[in-house]
PDB file of C-alpha atoms in Angstrom:
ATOM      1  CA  UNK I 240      -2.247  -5.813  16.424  1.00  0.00           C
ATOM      2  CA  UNK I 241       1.241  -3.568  15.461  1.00  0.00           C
ATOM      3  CA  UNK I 242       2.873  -7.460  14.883  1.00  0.00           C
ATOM      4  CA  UNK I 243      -0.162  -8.160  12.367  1.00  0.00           C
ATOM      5  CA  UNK I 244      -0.104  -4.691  10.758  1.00  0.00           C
ATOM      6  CA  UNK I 245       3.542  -4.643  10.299  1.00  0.00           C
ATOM      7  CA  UNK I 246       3.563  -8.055   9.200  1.00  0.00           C
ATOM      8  CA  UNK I 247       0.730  -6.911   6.239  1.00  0.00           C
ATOM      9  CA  UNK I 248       3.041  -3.647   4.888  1.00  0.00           C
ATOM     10  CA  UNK I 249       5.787  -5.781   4.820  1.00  0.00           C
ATOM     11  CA  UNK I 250       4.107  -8.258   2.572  1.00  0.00           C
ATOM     12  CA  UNK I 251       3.222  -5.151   0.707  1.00  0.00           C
ATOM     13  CA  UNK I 252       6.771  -4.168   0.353  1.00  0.00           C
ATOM     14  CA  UNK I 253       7.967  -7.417  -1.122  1.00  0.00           C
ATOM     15  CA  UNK I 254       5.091  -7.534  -3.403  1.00  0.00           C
ATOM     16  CA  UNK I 255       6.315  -3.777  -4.755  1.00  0.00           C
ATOM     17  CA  UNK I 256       9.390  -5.820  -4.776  1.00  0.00           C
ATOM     18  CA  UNK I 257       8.357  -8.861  -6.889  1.00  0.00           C
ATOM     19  CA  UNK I 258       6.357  -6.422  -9.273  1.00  0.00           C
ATOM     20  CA  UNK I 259       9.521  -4.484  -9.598  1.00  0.00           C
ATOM     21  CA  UNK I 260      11.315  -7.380 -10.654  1.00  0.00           C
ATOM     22  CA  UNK I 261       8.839  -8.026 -13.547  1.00  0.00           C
ATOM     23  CA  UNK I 262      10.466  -4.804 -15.114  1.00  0.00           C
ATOM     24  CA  UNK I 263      12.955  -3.924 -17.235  1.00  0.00           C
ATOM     25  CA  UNK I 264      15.518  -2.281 -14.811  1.00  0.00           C
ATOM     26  CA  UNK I 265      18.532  -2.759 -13.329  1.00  0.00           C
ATOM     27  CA  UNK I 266      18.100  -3.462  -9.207  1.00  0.00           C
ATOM     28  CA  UNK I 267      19.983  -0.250  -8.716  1.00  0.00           C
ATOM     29  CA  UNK I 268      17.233   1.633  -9.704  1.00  0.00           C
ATOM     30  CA  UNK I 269      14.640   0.696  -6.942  1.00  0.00           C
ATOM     31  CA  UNK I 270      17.275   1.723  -4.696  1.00  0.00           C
ATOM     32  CA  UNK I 271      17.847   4.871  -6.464  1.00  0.00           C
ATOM     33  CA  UNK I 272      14.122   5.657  -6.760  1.00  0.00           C
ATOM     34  CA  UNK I 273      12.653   4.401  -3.162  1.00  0.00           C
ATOM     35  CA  UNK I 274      12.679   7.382  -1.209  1.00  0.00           C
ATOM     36  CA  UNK I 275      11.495   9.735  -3.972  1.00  0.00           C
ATOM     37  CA  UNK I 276       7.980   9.960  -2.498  1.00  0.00           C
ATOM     38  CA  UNK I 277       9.678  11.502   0.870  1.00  0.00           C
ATOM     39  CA  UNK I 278      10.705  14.685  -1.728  1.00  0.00           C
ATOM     40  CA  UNK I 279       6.998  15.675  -1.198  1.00  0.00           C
ATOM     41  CA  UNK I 280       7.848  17.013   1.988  1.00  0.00           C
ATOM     42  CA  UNK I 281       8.670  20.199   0.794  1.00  0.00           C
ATOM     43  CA  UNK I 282       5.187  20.855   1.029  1.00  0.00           C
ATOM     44  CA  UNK I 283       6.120  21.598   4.940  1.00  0.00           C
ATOM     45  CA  UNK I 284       8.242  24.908   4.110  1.00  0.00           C
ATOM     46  CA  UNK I 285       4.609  26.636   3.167  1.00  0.00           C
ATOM     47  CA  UNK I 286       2.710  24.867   5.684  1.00  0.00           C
ATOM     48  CA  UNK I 287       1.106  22.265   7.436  1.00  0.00           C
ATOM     49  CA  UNK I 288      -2.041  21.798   4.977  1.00  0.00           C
ATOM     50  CA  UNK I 289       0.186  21.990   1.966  1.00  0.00           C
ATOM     51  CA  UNK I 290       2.678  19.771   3.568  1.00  0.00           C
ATOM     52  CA  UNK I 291       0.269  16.930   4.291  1.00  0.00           C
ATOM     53  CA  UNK I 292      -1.753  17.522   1.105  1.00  0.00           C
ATOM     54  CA  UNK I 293       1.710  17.063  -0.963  1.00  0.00           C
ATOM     55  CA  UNK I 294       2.937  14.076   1.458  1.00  0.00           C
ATOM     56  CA  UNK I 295      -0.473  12.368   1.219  1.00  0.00           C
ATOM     57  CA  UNK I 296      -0.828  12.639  -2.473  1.00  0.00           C
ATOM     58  CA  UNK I 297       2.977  10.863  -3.077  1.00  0.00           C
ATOM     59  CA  UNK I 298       2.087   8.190  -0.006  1.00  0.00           C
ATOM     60  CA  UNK I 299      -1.341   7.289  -1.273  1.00  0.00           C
ATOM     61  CA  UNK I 300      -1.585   3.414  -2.654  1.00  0.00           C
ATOM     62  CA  UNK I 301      -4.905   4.063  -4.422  1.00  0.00           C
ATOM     63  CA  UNK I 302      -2.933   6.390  -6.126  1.00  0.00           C
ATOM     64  CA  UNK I 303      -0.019   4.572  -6.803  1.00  0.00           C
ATOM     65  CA  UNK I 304      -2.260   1.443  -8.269  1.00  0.00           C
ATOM     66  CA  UNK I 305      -3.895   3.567 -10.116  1.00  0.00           C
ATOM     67  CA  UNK I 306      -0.447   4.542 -11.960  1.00  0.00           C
ATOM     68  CA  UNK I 307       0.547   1.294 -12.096  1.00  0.00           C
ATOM     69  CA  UNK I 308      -2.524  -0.060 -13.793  1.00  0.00           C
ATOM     70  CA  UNK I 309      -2.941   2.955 -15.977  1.00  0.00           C
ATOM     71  CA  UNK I 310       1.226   2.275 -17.062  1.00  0.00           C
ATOM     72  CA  UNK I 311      -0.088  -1.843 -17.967  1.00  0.00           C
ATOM     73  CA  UNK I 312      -3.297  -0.514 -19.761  1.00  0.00           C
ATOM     74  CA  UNK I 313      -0.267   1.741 -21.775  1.00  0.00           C
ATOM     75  CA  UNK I 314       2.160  -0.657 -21.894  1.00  0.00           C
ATOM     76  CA  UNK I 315       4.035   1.697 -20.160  1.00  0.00           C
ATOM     77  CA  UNK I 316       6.961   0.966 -18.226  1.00  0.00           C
ATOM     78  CA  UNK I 317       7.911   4.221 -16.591  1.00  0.00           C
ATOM     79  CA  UNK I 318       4.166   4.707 -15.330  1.00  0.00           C
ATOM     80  CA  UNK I 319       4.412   1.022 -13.891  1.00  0.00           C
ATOM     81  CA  UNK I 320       8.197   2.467 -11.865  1.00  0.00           C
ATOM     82  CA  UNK I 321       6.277   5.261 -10.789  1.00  0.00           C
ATOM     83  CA  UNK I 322       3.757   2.956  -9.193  1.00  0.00           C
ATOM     84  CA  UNK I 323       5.078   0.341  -7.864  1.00  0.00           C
ATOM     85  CA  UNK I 324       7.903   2.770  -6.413  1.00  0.00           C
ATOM     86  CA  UNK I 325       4.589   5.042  -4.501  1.00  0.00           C
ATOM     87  CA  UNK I 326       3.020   1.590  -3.474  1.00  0.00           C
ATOM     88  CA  UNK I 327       6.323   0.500  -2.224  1.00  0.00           C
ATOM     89  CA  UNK I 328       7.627   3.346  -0.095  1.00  0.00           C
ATOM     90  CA  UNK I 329       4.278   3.594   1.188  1.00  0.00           C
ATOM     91  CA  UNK I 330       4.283   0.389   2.439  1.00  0.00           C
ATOM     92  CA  UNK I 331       7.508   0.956   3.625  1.00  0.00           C
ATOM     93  CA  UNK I 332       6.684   3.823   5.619  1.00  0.00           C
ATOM     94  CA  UNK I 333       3.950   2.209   7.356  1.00  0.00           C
ATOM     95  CA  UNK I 334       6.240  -0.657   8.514  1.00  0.00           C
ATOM     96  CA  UNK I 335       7.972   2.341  10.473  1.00  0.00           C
ATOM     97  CA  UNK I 336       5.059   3.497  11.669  1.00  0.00           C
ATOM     98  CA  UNK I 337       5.094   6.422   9.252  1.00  0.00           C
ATOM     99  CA  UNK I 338       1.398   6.908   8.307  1.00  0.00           C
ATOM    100  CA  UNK I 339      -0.987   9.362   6.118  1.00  0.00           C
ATOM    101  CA  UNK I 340      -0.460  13.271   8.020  1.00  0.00           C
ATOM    102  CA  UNK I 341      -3.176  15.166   9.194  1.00  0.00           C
ATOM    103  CA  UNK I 342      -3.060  18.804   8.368  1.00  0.00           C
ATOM    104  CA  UNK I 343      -2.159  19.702  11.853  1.00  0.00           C
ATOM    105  CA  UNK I 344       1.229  18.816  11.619  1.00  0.00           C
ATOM    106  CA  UNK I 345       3.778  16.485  10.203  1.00  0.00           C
ATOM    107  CA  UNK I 346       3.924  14.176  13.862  1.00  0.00           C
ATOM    108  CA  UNK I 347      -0.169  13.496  13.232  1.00  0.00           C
ATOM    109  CA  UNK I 348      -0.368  10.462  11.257  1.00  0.00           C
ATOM    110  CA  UNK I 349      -3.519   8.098  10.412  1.00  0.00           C
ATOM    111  CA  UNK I 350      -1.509   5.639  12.826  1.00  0.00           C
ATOM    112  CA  UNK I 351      -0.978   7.552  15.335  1.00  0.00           C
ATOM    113  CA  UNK I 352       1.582  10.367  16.704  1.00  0.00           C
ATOM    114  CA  UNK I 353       5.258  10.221  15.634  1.00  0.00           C
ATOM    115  CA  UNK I 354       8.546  12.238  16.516  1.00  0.00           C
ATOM    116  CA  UNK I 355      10.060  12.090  20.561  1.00  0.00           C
ATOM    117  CA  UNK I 356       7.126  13.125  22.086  1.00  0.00           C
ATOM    118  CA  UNK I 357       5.211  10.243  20.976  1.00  0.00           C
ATOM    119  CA  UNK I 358       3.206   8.576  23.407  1.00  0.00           C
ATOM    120  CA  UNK I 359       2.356   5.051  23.399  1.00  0.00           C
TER     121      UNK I 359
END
């Protein structure tokens, strides 16, 4: 099931890719932009709840659709970046096995514990 899963987010990923391309920016800049959404981290130097609600928020696709229609419905372009840059470094994450964090800690993720004490 990890095959079939992995499989799916990276279909994800080179759909955030193909969208990209429908843009008007240089390649560079979905290099540049990509790991953005791991800036909401900083959330962890408060705490754990505030670190998770902050990561969640920037790793959510329902959010990052929701952008990305709201920046077509606009005609926006930079709302449409934004998007498809949160839809694609989520499913990016979740290729690595980096998933949604529980407010326990960072290593508690919606697919299942991360870090070097992860057990499989």
């Amino acid at each position: 099931m990890k095959t079939v899963i992995k499989l799916e987010e990276l279909g994800l990923f080179i759909l955030g890719i193909y969208l990209f391309s429908l843009l008007h920016y240089q390649w560079y800049w979905f290099l540049v932009w990509i790991l953005a959404p791991d800036f909401s981290m900083i959330g962890y130097a408060f705490n754990a709840k505030a670190g998770a609600f902050s990561y969640n928020l920037f790793h959510h696709r329902g959010i990052a659709v929701l952008l990305y229609l709201l920046g077509i419905y606009l005609n926006n372009e930079v709302l449409q970046l934004i998007g498809i840059i949160l839809f694609s470094h989520a499913a990016m994450d979740r290729f690595f096995g980096y998933g949604l964090k529980y407010e326990t800690s960072f290593e508690y993720t919606h697919l299942g514990k991360i870090g070097k004490n992860k057990v499989d």
